[in-house]
XYZ file of C-alpha atoms in Angstrom:
346
model
C -6.249 37.907 10.097
C -4.743 36.494 6.959
C -2.933 33.246 6.518
C -1.224 32.816 3.202
C -3.488 34.123 0.472
C -6.769 33.605 2.313
C -8.502 35.615 5.008
C -9.557 33.476 7.951
C -12.887 34.503 9.599
C -11.829 33.753 13.157
C -14.906 35.537 14.519
C -17.225 33.166 12.662
C -15.229 30.168 13.860
C -15.489 31.471 17.436
C -19.251 32.014 17.243
C -20.007 28.586 15.793
C -17.718 26.600 18.072
C -18.717 28.514 21.222
C -22.406 27.922 20.499
C -21.618 24.293 19.818
C -19.840 23.857 23.144
C -21.983 26.003 25.481
C -25.413 25.115 24.075
C -25.011 21.740 22.393
C -23.139 19.992 25.214
C -25.729 20.483 28.014
C -28.668 19.798 25.667
C -27.246 16.482 24.487
C -26.173 15.483 27.983
C -29.730 16.200 29.167
C -31.133 13.938 26.431
C -28.522 11.300 27.219
C -29.491 11.273 30.910
C -33.179 11.056 29.969
C -32.729 7.980 27.791
C -30.385 6.365 30.326
C -33.114 6.598 32.957
C -35.684 4.862 30.763
C -36.259 1.318 32.001
C -37.495 -0.209 28.761
C -34.807 -1.619 26.507
C -35.651 -0.970 22.857
C -33.971 -0.291 19.545
C -35.103 3.330 19.657
C -33.542 3.821 23.094
C -30.270 2.348 21.839
C -30.178 4.657 18.805
C -31.116 7.759 20.809
C -28.389 6.967 23.331
C -25.844 6.595 20.531
C -26.931 9.790 18.759
C -26.938 11.929 21.894
C -23.675 10.415 23.127
C -21.932 11.071 19.813
C -23.394 14.592 19.535
C -22.326 15.357 23.105
C -18.764 14.317 22.210
C -18.867 16.501 19.079
C -20.026 19.511 21.099
C -17.327 18.976 23.743
C -14.670 19.038 21.016
C -15.895 22.517 20.107
C -13.813 23.929 22.962
C -10.641 23.263 20.917
C -11.778 25.435 18.011
C -13.386 28.048 20.282
C -10.174 28.764 22.188
C -7.877 28.811 19.157
C -10.153 30.954 16.997
C -10.716 33.415 19.861
C -6.949 34.016 19.925
C -6.698 34.351 16.112
C -5.542 30.825 15.373
C -3.134 30.311 18.277
C -2.498 26.616 18.930
C -3.784 26.598 22.543
C -5.025 23.015 23.188
C -3.841 22.005 19.712
C -0.282 22.652 20.888
C -0.167 19.222 22.490
C 0.656 16.557 19.910
C -1.480 14.008 21.744
C -4.478 16.332 22.087
C -4.121 17.395 18.458
C -4.208 13.794 17.253
C -7.044 12.915 19.631
C -9.166 15.861 18.497
C -8.508 15.078 14.834
C -9.402 11.402 15.148
C -12.486 11.947 17.316
C -13.778 14.690 15.001
C -13.418 12.455 11.944
C -15.162 9.560 13.677
C -18.000 11.385 15.441
C -19.026 13.680 12.571
C -19.494 10.735 10.226
C -21.023 8.453 12.838
C -23.604 11.082 13.821
C -25.114 11.397 10.331
C -24.989 7.613 9.883
C -26.933 7.028 13.123
C -29.586 9.552 12.086
C -29.952 7.728 8.773
C -30.339 4.376 10.561
C -32.975 5.872 12.872
C -34.878 7.401 9.939
C -34.909 4.143 7.987
C -35.989 2.192 11.065
C -38.793 4.671 11.758
C -40.058 4.366 8.189
C -40.075 0.565 8.368
C -41.858 0.684 11.719
C -44.619 2.966 10.431
C -44.992 1.266 7.048
C -44.971 -2.269 8.514
C -46.084 -1.872 12.147
C -46.075 -5.577 12.930
C -42.656 -6.247 11.450
C -40.141 -7.005 14.198
C -36.816 -5.236 13.819
C -34.191 -7.327 15.582
C -31.569 -5.692 17.767
C -28.790 -7.238 15.666
C -30.068 -5.569 12.490
C -29.480 -2.228 14.249
C -26.363 -2.844 16.319
C -24.379 -4.773 13.696
C -24.296 -2.006 11.028
C -23.477 0.569 13.722
C -20.645 -1.575 15.096
C -19.176 -2.370 11.660
C -19.296 1.261 10.548
C -17.711 2.420 13.810
C -14.827 -0.013 13.293
C -14.427 1.287 9.732
C -14.326 4.888 10.989
C -11.692 4.024 13.598
C -9.585 2.463 10.851
C -10.031 5.579 8.704
C -9.082 7.884 11.552
C -5.854 5.971 12.194
C -5.069 5.555 8.484
C -2.405 8.294 8.298
C -0.317 6.506 10.918
C -0.244 3.378 8.750
C 1.532 5.476 6.105
C 3.829 7.286 8.509
C 1.786 10.501 8.420
C 0.408 12.187 11.544
C -2.160 14.842 12.402
C -1.008 18.441 12.063
C -2.621 21.674 13.212
C -3.752 24.173 10.566
C -3.984 27.829 11.598
C -6.192 28.575 8.578
C -8.753 25.868 9.275
C -8.518 25.726 13.101
C -8.296 21.956 13.226
C -5.910 19.034 13.262
C -5.973 16.890 10.170
C -3.998 15.122 7.501
C -3.821 15.309 3.717
C -4.622 12.491 1.338
C -1.880 13.747 -0.958
C 0.614 12.961 1.816
C -0.132 9.239 1.560
C 2.324 7.168 -0.459
C -0.278 5.866 -2.914
C -1.022 6.490 -6.577
C -2.902 9.598 -7.710
C -5.859 7.468 -8.822
C -6.031 5.805 -5.412
C -5.881 9.226 -3.752
C -8.852 10.454 -5.809
C -10.919 7.332 -5.038
C -10.111 7.601 -1.336
C -10.952 11.306 -1.337
C -14.419 10.692 -2.784
C -15.080 7.831 -0.362
C -13.966 9.716 2.755
C -15.792 12.970 2.063
C -18.885 13.242 -0.191
C -19.738 9.523 -0.142
C -19.962 9.223 3.655
C -22.038 12.375 4.043
C -24.176 12.267 0.892
C -25.559 8.726 1.305
C -26.950 9.381 4.823
C -28.506 12.628 3.542
C -30.286 10.779 0.727
C -31.441 8.065 3.142
C -32.870 10.604 5.601
C -34.664 12.640 2.912
C -36.190 9.575 1.227
C -37.228 7.864 4.464
C -38.608 11.137 5.855
C -40.685 11.668 2.718
C -42.004 8.096 2.779
C -42.856 8.422 6.472
C -44.867 11.603 5.862
C -46.734 9.968 2.969
C -47.571 6.989 5.163
C -48.730 9.160 8.052
C -50.883 11.328 5.772
C -52.685 8.326 4.277
C -56.431 8.984 4.065
C -57.548 5.620 5.435
C -55.540 6.068 8.588
C -57.777 8.938 9.791
C -60.899 6.765 9.768
C -59.085 3.954 11.514
C -57.776 6.245 14.206
C -61.226 7.796 14.506
C -62.732 4.390 15.296
C -60.341 4.012 18.205
C -60.306 7.593 19.466
C -64.060 8.150 19.009
C -63.678 11.476 17.149
C -62.221 12.395 13.804
C -60.743 15.589 15.280
C -58.649 13.633 17.786
C -57.369 11.369 15.026
C -56.384 14.287 12.820
C -54.716 16.077 15.713
C -52.522 13.108 16.630
C -51.584 12.485 13.013
C -50.859 16.158 12.405
C -48.581 16.372 15.436
C -46.689 13.220 14.474
C -46.290 14.356 10.862
C -45.048 17.804 11.918
C -42.378 16.141 14.066
C -41.106 14.088 11.122
C -41.168 17.170 8.887
C -39.174 19.128 11.481
C -36.572 16.374 11.792
C -36.199 15.929 8.023
C -36.203 19.652 7.220
C -33.653 20.451 9.928
C -31.364 17.720 8.668
C -31.715 18.965 5.082
C -31.054 22.614 6.013
C -27.898 21.787 7.933
C -26.515 19.109 5.602
C -27.363 19.980 1.991
C -24.967 22.985 1.822
C -22.133 20.905 3.269
C -22.772 17.988 0.885
C -22.928 20.380 -2.074
C -19.572 21.857 -1.082
C -18.068 18.387 -0.655
C -19.178 17.502 -4.194
C -17.555 20.692 -5.508
C -14.448 19.888 -3.494
C -14.284 16.382 -4.952
C -14.889 17.654 -8.479
C -12.037 20.120 -8.106
C -9.705 17.461 -6.712
C -10.531 14.799 -9.318
C -10.171 17.269 -12.210
C -6.940 18.709 -10.786
C -8.641 22.127 -10.825
C -8.960 22.145 -14.621
C -12.748 22.331 -14.957
C -14.204 25.639 -16.144
C -15.462 27.622 -13.216
C -12.851 26.162 -10.873
C -9.708 27.577 -12.463
C -9.692 30.728 -10.331
C -10.356 28.867 -7.078
C -7.471 27.676 -4.933
C -7.500 24.495 -2.874
C -7.095 26.544 0.310
C -10.227 28.574 -0.483
C -12.254 25.430 -1.143
C -11.061 23.789 2.065
C -11.791 26.938 4.064
C -15.366 27.177 2.785
C -15.810 23.434 3.291
C -14.488 23.647 6.855
C -16.876 26.482 7.723
C -19.829 24.589 6.242
C -18.796 21.455 8.130
C -18.741 23.445 11.381
C -22.161 24.876 10.489
C -23.467 21.355 9.826
C -22.004 19.944 13.040
C -23.450 22.743 15.184
C -26.844 22.526 13.486
C -27.158 18.748 13.739
C -25.939 18.403 17.307
C -28.163 21.158 18.729
C -31.281 20.722 16.569
C -31.470 16.976 17.164
C -31.537 17.491 20.914
C -34.085 20.329 20.781
C -36.532 18.423 18.556
C -36.167 15.210 20.556
C -36.944 17.069 23.773
C -39.895 19.052 22.382
C -41.546 16.789 19.825
C -40.590 13.106 20.106
C -43.456 12.121 22.452
C -46.003 13.267 19.865
C -44.475 11.014 17.223
C -44.310 8.109 19.699
C -48.043 8.532 20.421
C -48.907 8.170 16.750
C -46.507 5.249 16.309
C -47.930 3.275 19.227
C -51.496 3.761 18.028
C -50.454 2.716 14.531
C -49.008 -0.554 15.862
C -52.063 -1.121 18.057
C -54.470 -0.662 15.138
C -52.486 -3.054 12.944
C -52.492 -5.586 15.784
C -56.277 -5.370 16.083
C -56.706 -5.787 12.333
C -54.582 -8.922 12.367
C -56.437 -10.441 15.323
C -59.828 -9.660 13.778
C -58.785 -11.417 10.567
C -57.527 -14.452 12.471
C -60.551 -14.722 14.789
C -63.107 -13.903 12.123
C -65.048 -11.686 14.522
C -64.819 -8.341 16.252
C -62.214 -8.093 19.015
C -62.427 -6.269 22.277
C -60.014 -3.564 21.188
C -59.933 -1.833 24.580
C -58.646 -5.028 26.158
C -55.946 -5.364 23.502
C -55.041 -1.680 23.809
C -54.351 -2.078 27.533
C -52.362 -5.183 26.721
C -50.306 -3.315 24.123
C -49.751 -0.322 26.401
C -48.059 -2.600 28.922
C -45.821 -4.183 26.297
C -42.423 -2.971 25.090
C -42.504 0.259 23.130
C -42.036 0.034 19.395
C -39.162 1.587 17.474
C -39.964 5.016 16.111
């Protein structure tokens, strides 16, 4: 069970990747089918489709690691040069794209709740996603531009490539390393945590209870809807933090070790292989957690958040119309009108 100077926990690899494939794949496909059957075209539907599609692809790739780790690092599907390269490129693209899409959804949700009447154009959502996807495809094919391919690692149960193999200066290697690893995972984490916190603050605003009470007739109903919506946001943000903070912390340590050439106190007794192994395990943990938890929470809780969001937009619409008309509006009439309109982004 040892490769070189490190002991490879094949059993842990097998457990994570098998769970990822057997549980995550059907859950995300179920969510994907659900959003595909929705008739209304909205920004939220587009983002949910992208997230579930990407997570489904990530979970399907788990079969590569599951088979190889079950047979103590044997190449199995990785034995094919084409499949090895395909798995390596798709893993690099989908893992980064998944966290980016969640960050975009979180920011959009915060804007929607903070400014209910602000229209978020489709281009403001699709353009960043498209540009970042193109960037990730370029990154994934980067080794081939330098004459380097994807190679299978028995220790890390994956196909990858090393930045040190690129024919560029050491400084350029360090900059590229930071950009490809901690930068692309840490920024989405910060965006999700900040937007999730702002969303909870907005939803827990004291004045909102009275406003909801006016519409729903009772203060208890207003508090119940707001509580359910807030709990959903807390679940989404907490789950993302639990599954991503350890990985981001390890990526920062990894980058620190690489930039300092392993000369910083506290890192002298750690080998690069040990750091990569721990980082790989945490990445697998993050991937499994994100891909499964997203689907579970969307299935169980998303309707409760949508209920709060729609009422929030409705109330803001009534306020605006009252101000413009200078008199009380028939809010029930406007509520029916809003219910028949396109759903807002949450």
